[in-house]
Amino acid sequence: MVISKEKIRSNPLALLFIAVSITVILFASRFPSDGQVGPGFFPIIISLGIIMFAVVDLMIDDDTALEMSDFDFKAAVLIFVLLLLYLGLMPILGFLVGTIAFLPIILYYSGVRSKVTIISISICLPVVLFYLFSRFFLVRLPEGIIPFSRLLPILPIGVIL
């Protein structure tokens, strides 16, 4: 199959996904790995998968393609701006505080209205992700100006495994 210019013009989201994935691969390849599987491994694998699916989406001729006129760009732009703000504030707030502050906004904007759900996801998910990546995968996450993550108890990983 050949990817025509018409298909590329009619599917700008696939091109956006490819461009963002290439950017992620470029940044993730700079992460230290010491010749082993490092913190850049999973972002690179996920980005390669996104590129593969975007190329397949460009190659497949189907009638179920998203009509761009029906797509709400305002919501996508707002989420993108919030993500940029989240990433920009990450060095200041740190992963834990930044994610706890970011998730309620995204959850509320996504239509979640239950306060219990918003609070529980906004607190539990960052803590679980913090333990998973910092303690299990040994990925250094940003701590921010005030390292609140050091207040969390150290889990006895050996007992869990």
mmCIF file of C-alpha atoms in Angstrom, residues 4-148:
data_model
loop_
_atom_site.group_PDB
_atom_site.id
_atom_site.type_symbol
_atom_site.label_atom_id
_atom_site.label_comp_id
_atom_site.label_asym_id
_atom_site.label_seq_id
_atom_site.Cartn_x
_atom_site.Cartn_y
_atom_site.Cartn_z
ATOM 1 C CA SER A 4 -0.974 9.212 -0.728
ATOM 2 C CA LYS A 5 -0.828 12.947 -0.129
ATOM 3 C CA GLU A 6 -4.608 12.956 0.133
ATOM 4 C CA LYS A 7 -4.542 10.484 3.033
ATOM 5 C CA ILE A 8 -1.867 12.514 4.790
ATOM 6 C CA ARG A 9 -3.900 15.706 4.396
ATOM 7 C CA SER A 10 -7.087 14.027 5.584
ATOM 8 C CA ASN A 11 -5.466 12.581 8.719
ATOM 9 C CA PRO A 12 -3.420 15.298 10.443
ATOM 10 C CA LEU A 13 -3.749 13.588 13.834
ATOM 11 C CA ALA A 14 -1.686 10.641 12.600
ATOM 12 C CA LEU A 15 1.026 13.064 11.531
ATOM 13 C CA LEU A 16 0.824 14.826 14.891
ATOM 14 C CA PHE A 17 1.197 11.487 16.701
ATOM 15 C CA ILE A 18 4.211 10.608 14.546
ATOM 16 C CA ALA A 19 5.851 13.996 15.180
ATOM 17 C CA VAL A 20 5.263 13.845 18.944
ATOM 18 C CA SER A 21 6.516 10.245 19.078
ATOM 19 C CA ILE A 22 9.701 11.126 17.209
ATOM 20 C CA THR A 23 10.268 13.987 19.649
ATOM 21 C CA VAL A 24 9.751 11.634 22.599
ATOM 22 C CA ILE A 25 12.204 9.141 21.098
ATOM 23 C CA LEU A 26 14.817 11.871 20.630
ATOM 24 C CA PHE A 27 14.504 13.021 24.245
ATOM 25 C CA ALA A 28 14.197 9.517 25.712
ATOM 26 C CA SER A 29 17.289 8.320 23.878
ATOM 27 C CA ARG A 30 19.295 10.879 25.865
ATOM 28 C CA PHE A 31 18.345 9.304 29.192
ATOM 29 C CA PRO A 32 21.205 7.475 30.896
ATOM 30 C CA SER A 33 21.082 3.749 30.393
ATOM 31 C CA ASP A 34 24.621 2.481 31.096
ATOM 32 C CA GLY A 35 24.171 -0.093 28.339
ATOM 33 C CA GLN A 36 21.125 -1.618 30.056
ATOM 34 C CA VAL A 37 17.394 -1.091 29.965
ATOM 35 C CA GLY A 38 17.049 2.394 31.373
ATOM 36 C CA PRO A 39 14.333 4.976 31.936
ATOM 37 C CA GLY A 40 14.143 5.729 28.222
ATOM 38 C CA PHE A 41 13.224 2.168 27.237
ATOM 39 C CA PHE A 42 9.462 2.307 27.798
ATOM 40 C CA PRO A 43 8.899 5.759 26.243
ATOM 41 C CA ILE A 44 10.816 4.636 23.159
ATOM 42 C CA ILE A 45 8.875 1.364 22.863
ATOM 43 C CA ILE A 46 5.529 3.137 23.328
ATOM 44 C CA SER A 47 6.502 5.837 20.815
ATOM 45 C CA LEU A 48 7.528 3.220 18.265
ATOM 46 C CA GLY A 49 4.141 1.558 18.743
ATOM 47 C CA ILE A 50 2.348 4.876 18.243
ATOM 48 C CA ILE A 51 4.338 5.515 15.067
ATOM 49 C CA MET A 52 3.519 2.035 13.789
ATOM 50 C CA PHE A 53 -0.227 2.470 14.421
ATOM 51 C CA ALA A 54 -0.220 5.964 12.904
ATOM 52 C CA VAL A 55 1.461 4.688 9.739
ATOM 53 C CA VAL A 56 -1.003 1.794 9.545
ATOM 54 C CA ASP A 57 -3.832 4.290 10.008
ATOM 55 C CA LEU A 58 -2.470 6.325 7.101
ATOM 56 C CA MET A 59 -2.189 3.205 4.917
ATOM 57 C CA ILE A 60 -5.619 1.718 5.607
ATOM 58 C CA ASP A 61 -8.444 2.898 3.424
ATOM 59 C CA ASP A 62 -11.526 2.829 5.599
ATOM 60 C CA ASP A 63 -14.711 4.767 5.856
ATOM 61 C CA THR A 64 -14.560 5.037 9.624
ATOM 62 C CA ALA A 65 -12.000 7.803 9.605
ATOM 63 C CA LEU A 66 -12.638 10.645 11.982
ATOM 64 C CA GLU A 67 -14.261 13.597 10.315
ATOM 65 C CA MET A 68 -12.116 16.556 11.228
ATOM 66 C CA SER A 69 -15.097 18.881 11.052
ATOM 67 C CA ASP A 70 -16.688 16.944 13.935
ATOM 68 C CA PHE A 71 -13.576 17.056 16.085
ATOM 69 C CA ASP A 72 -13.573 19.531 18.976
ATOM 70 C CA PHE A 73 -10.179 21.214 18.663
ATOM 71 C CA LYS A 74 -10.924 23.536 21.587
ATOM 72 C CA ALA A 75 -10.894 20.653 24.062
ATOM 73 C CA ALA A 76 -7.744 19.140 22.548
ATOM 74 C CA VAL A 77 -5.937 22.482 22.641
ATOM 75 C CA LEU A 78 -6.974 23.045 26.263
ATOM 76 C CA ILE A 79 -5.713 19.592 27.296
ATOM 77 C CA PHE A 80 -2.478 20.195 25.394
ATOM 78 C CA VAL A 81 -1.970 23.560 27.140
ATOM 79 C CA LEU A 82 -2.670 21.938 30.515
ATOM 80 C CA LEU A 83 -0.125 19.217 29.731
ATOM 81 C CA LEU A 84 2.472 21.831 28.811
ATOM 82 C CA LEU A 85 1.727 23.701 32.032
ATOM 83 C CA TYR A 86 2.029 20.440 33.992
ATOM 84 C CA LEU A 87 5.370 19.627 32.368
ATOM 85 C CA GLY A 88 6.601 23.198 32.848
ATOM 86 C CA LEU A 89 5.749 23.196 36.540
ATOM 87 C CA MET A 90 7.091 19.666 37.133
ATOM 88 C CA PRO A 91 10.646 20.820 38.027
ATOM 89 C CA ILE A 92 9.209 23.279 40.562
ATOM 90 C CA LEU A 93 6.411 21.214 42.079
ATOM 91 C CA GLY A 94 7.925 17.773 41.588
ATOM 92 C CA PHE A 95 6.204 14.712 40.185
ATOM 93 C CA LEU A 96 4.139 13.878 43.235
ATOM 94 C CA VAL A 97 2.726 17.330 44.025
ATOM 95 C CA GLY A 98 2.440 18.300 40.361
ATOM 96 C CA THR A 99 0.506 15.166 39.460
ATOM 97 C CA ILE A 100 -1.732 15.441 42.515
ATOM 98 C CA ALA A 101 -2.528 19.024 41.474
ATOM 99 C CA PHE A 102 -2.934 18.184 37.765
ATOM 100 C CA LEU A 103 -5.158 15.104 37.927
ATOM 101 C CA PRO A 104 -8.235 16.731 39.544
ATOM 102 C CA ILE A 105 -8.338 19.342 36.784
ATOM 103 C CA ILE A 106 -8.104 16.744 34.030
ATOM 104 C CA LEU A 107 -10.581 14.410 35.715
ATOM 105 C CA TYR A 108 -13.110 17.210 36.234
ATOM 106 C CA TYR A 109 -12.637 18.410 32.670
ATOM 107 C CA SER A 110 -13.096 14.827 31.460
ATOM 108 C CA GLY A 111 -16.515 14.691 33.037
ATOM 109 C CA VAL A 112 -15.789 13.006 36.348
ATOM 110 C CA ARG A 113 -17.958 14.750 38.939
ATOM 111 C CA SER A 114 -17.701 12.427 41.942
ATOM 112 C CA LYS A 115 -15.548 14.124 44.560
ATOM 113 C CA VAL A 116 -14.600 10.778 46.086
ATOM 114 C CA THR A 117 -13.412 9.468 42.720
ATOM 115 C CA ILE A 118 -11.494 12.636 41.904
ATOM 116 C CA ILE A 119 -9.783 12.767 45.300
ATOM 117 C CA SER A 120 -8.981 9.067 45.469
ATOM 118 C CA ILE A 121 -7.576 8.882 41.921
ATOM 119 C CA SER A 122 -5.711 12.174 42.287
ATOM 120 C CA ILE A 123 -3.913 10.990 45.414
ATOM 121 C CA CYS A 124 -3.598 7.234 44.978
ATOM 122 C CA LEU A 125 -2.491 7.112 41.330
ATOM 123 C CA PRO A 126 0.519 9.468 41.746
ATOM 124 C CA VAL A 127 1.610 7.645 44.900
ATOM 125 C CA VAL A 128 1.366 4.244 43.174
ATOM 126 C CA LEU A 129 3.193 5.584 40.110
ATOM 127 C CA PHE A 130 5.828 7.153 42.361
ATOM 128 C CA TYR A 131 6.507 3.847 44.118
ATOM 129 C CA LEU A 132 6.417 1.891 40.860
ATOM 130 C CA PHE A 133 8.860 4.088 38.988
ATOM 131 C CA SER A 134 11.129 5.415 41.746
ATOM 132 C CA ARG A 135 11.355 2.360 43.953
ATOM 133 C CA PHE A 136 10.783 -0.562 41.576
ATOM 134 C CA PHE A 137 12.168 0.683 38.221
ATOM 135 C CA LEU A 138 14.657 3.019 39.989
ATOM 136 C CA VAL A 139 13.684 5.979 37.798
ATOM 137 C CA ARG A 140 14.496 9.316 39.388
ATOM 138 C CA LEU A 141 11.357 11.419 39.296
ATOM 139 C CA PRO A 142 11.487 15.196 39.767
ATOM 140 C CA GLU A 143 11.215 16.088 43.450
ATOM 141 C CA GLY A 144 10.610 19.799 43.077
ATOM 142 C CA ILE A 145 11.685 22.611 45.335
ATOM 143 C CA ILE A 146 10.227 20.928 48.408
ATOM 144 C CA PRO A 147 10.764 17.156 48.176
ATOM 145 C CA PHE A 148 7.449 15.913 49.555
#
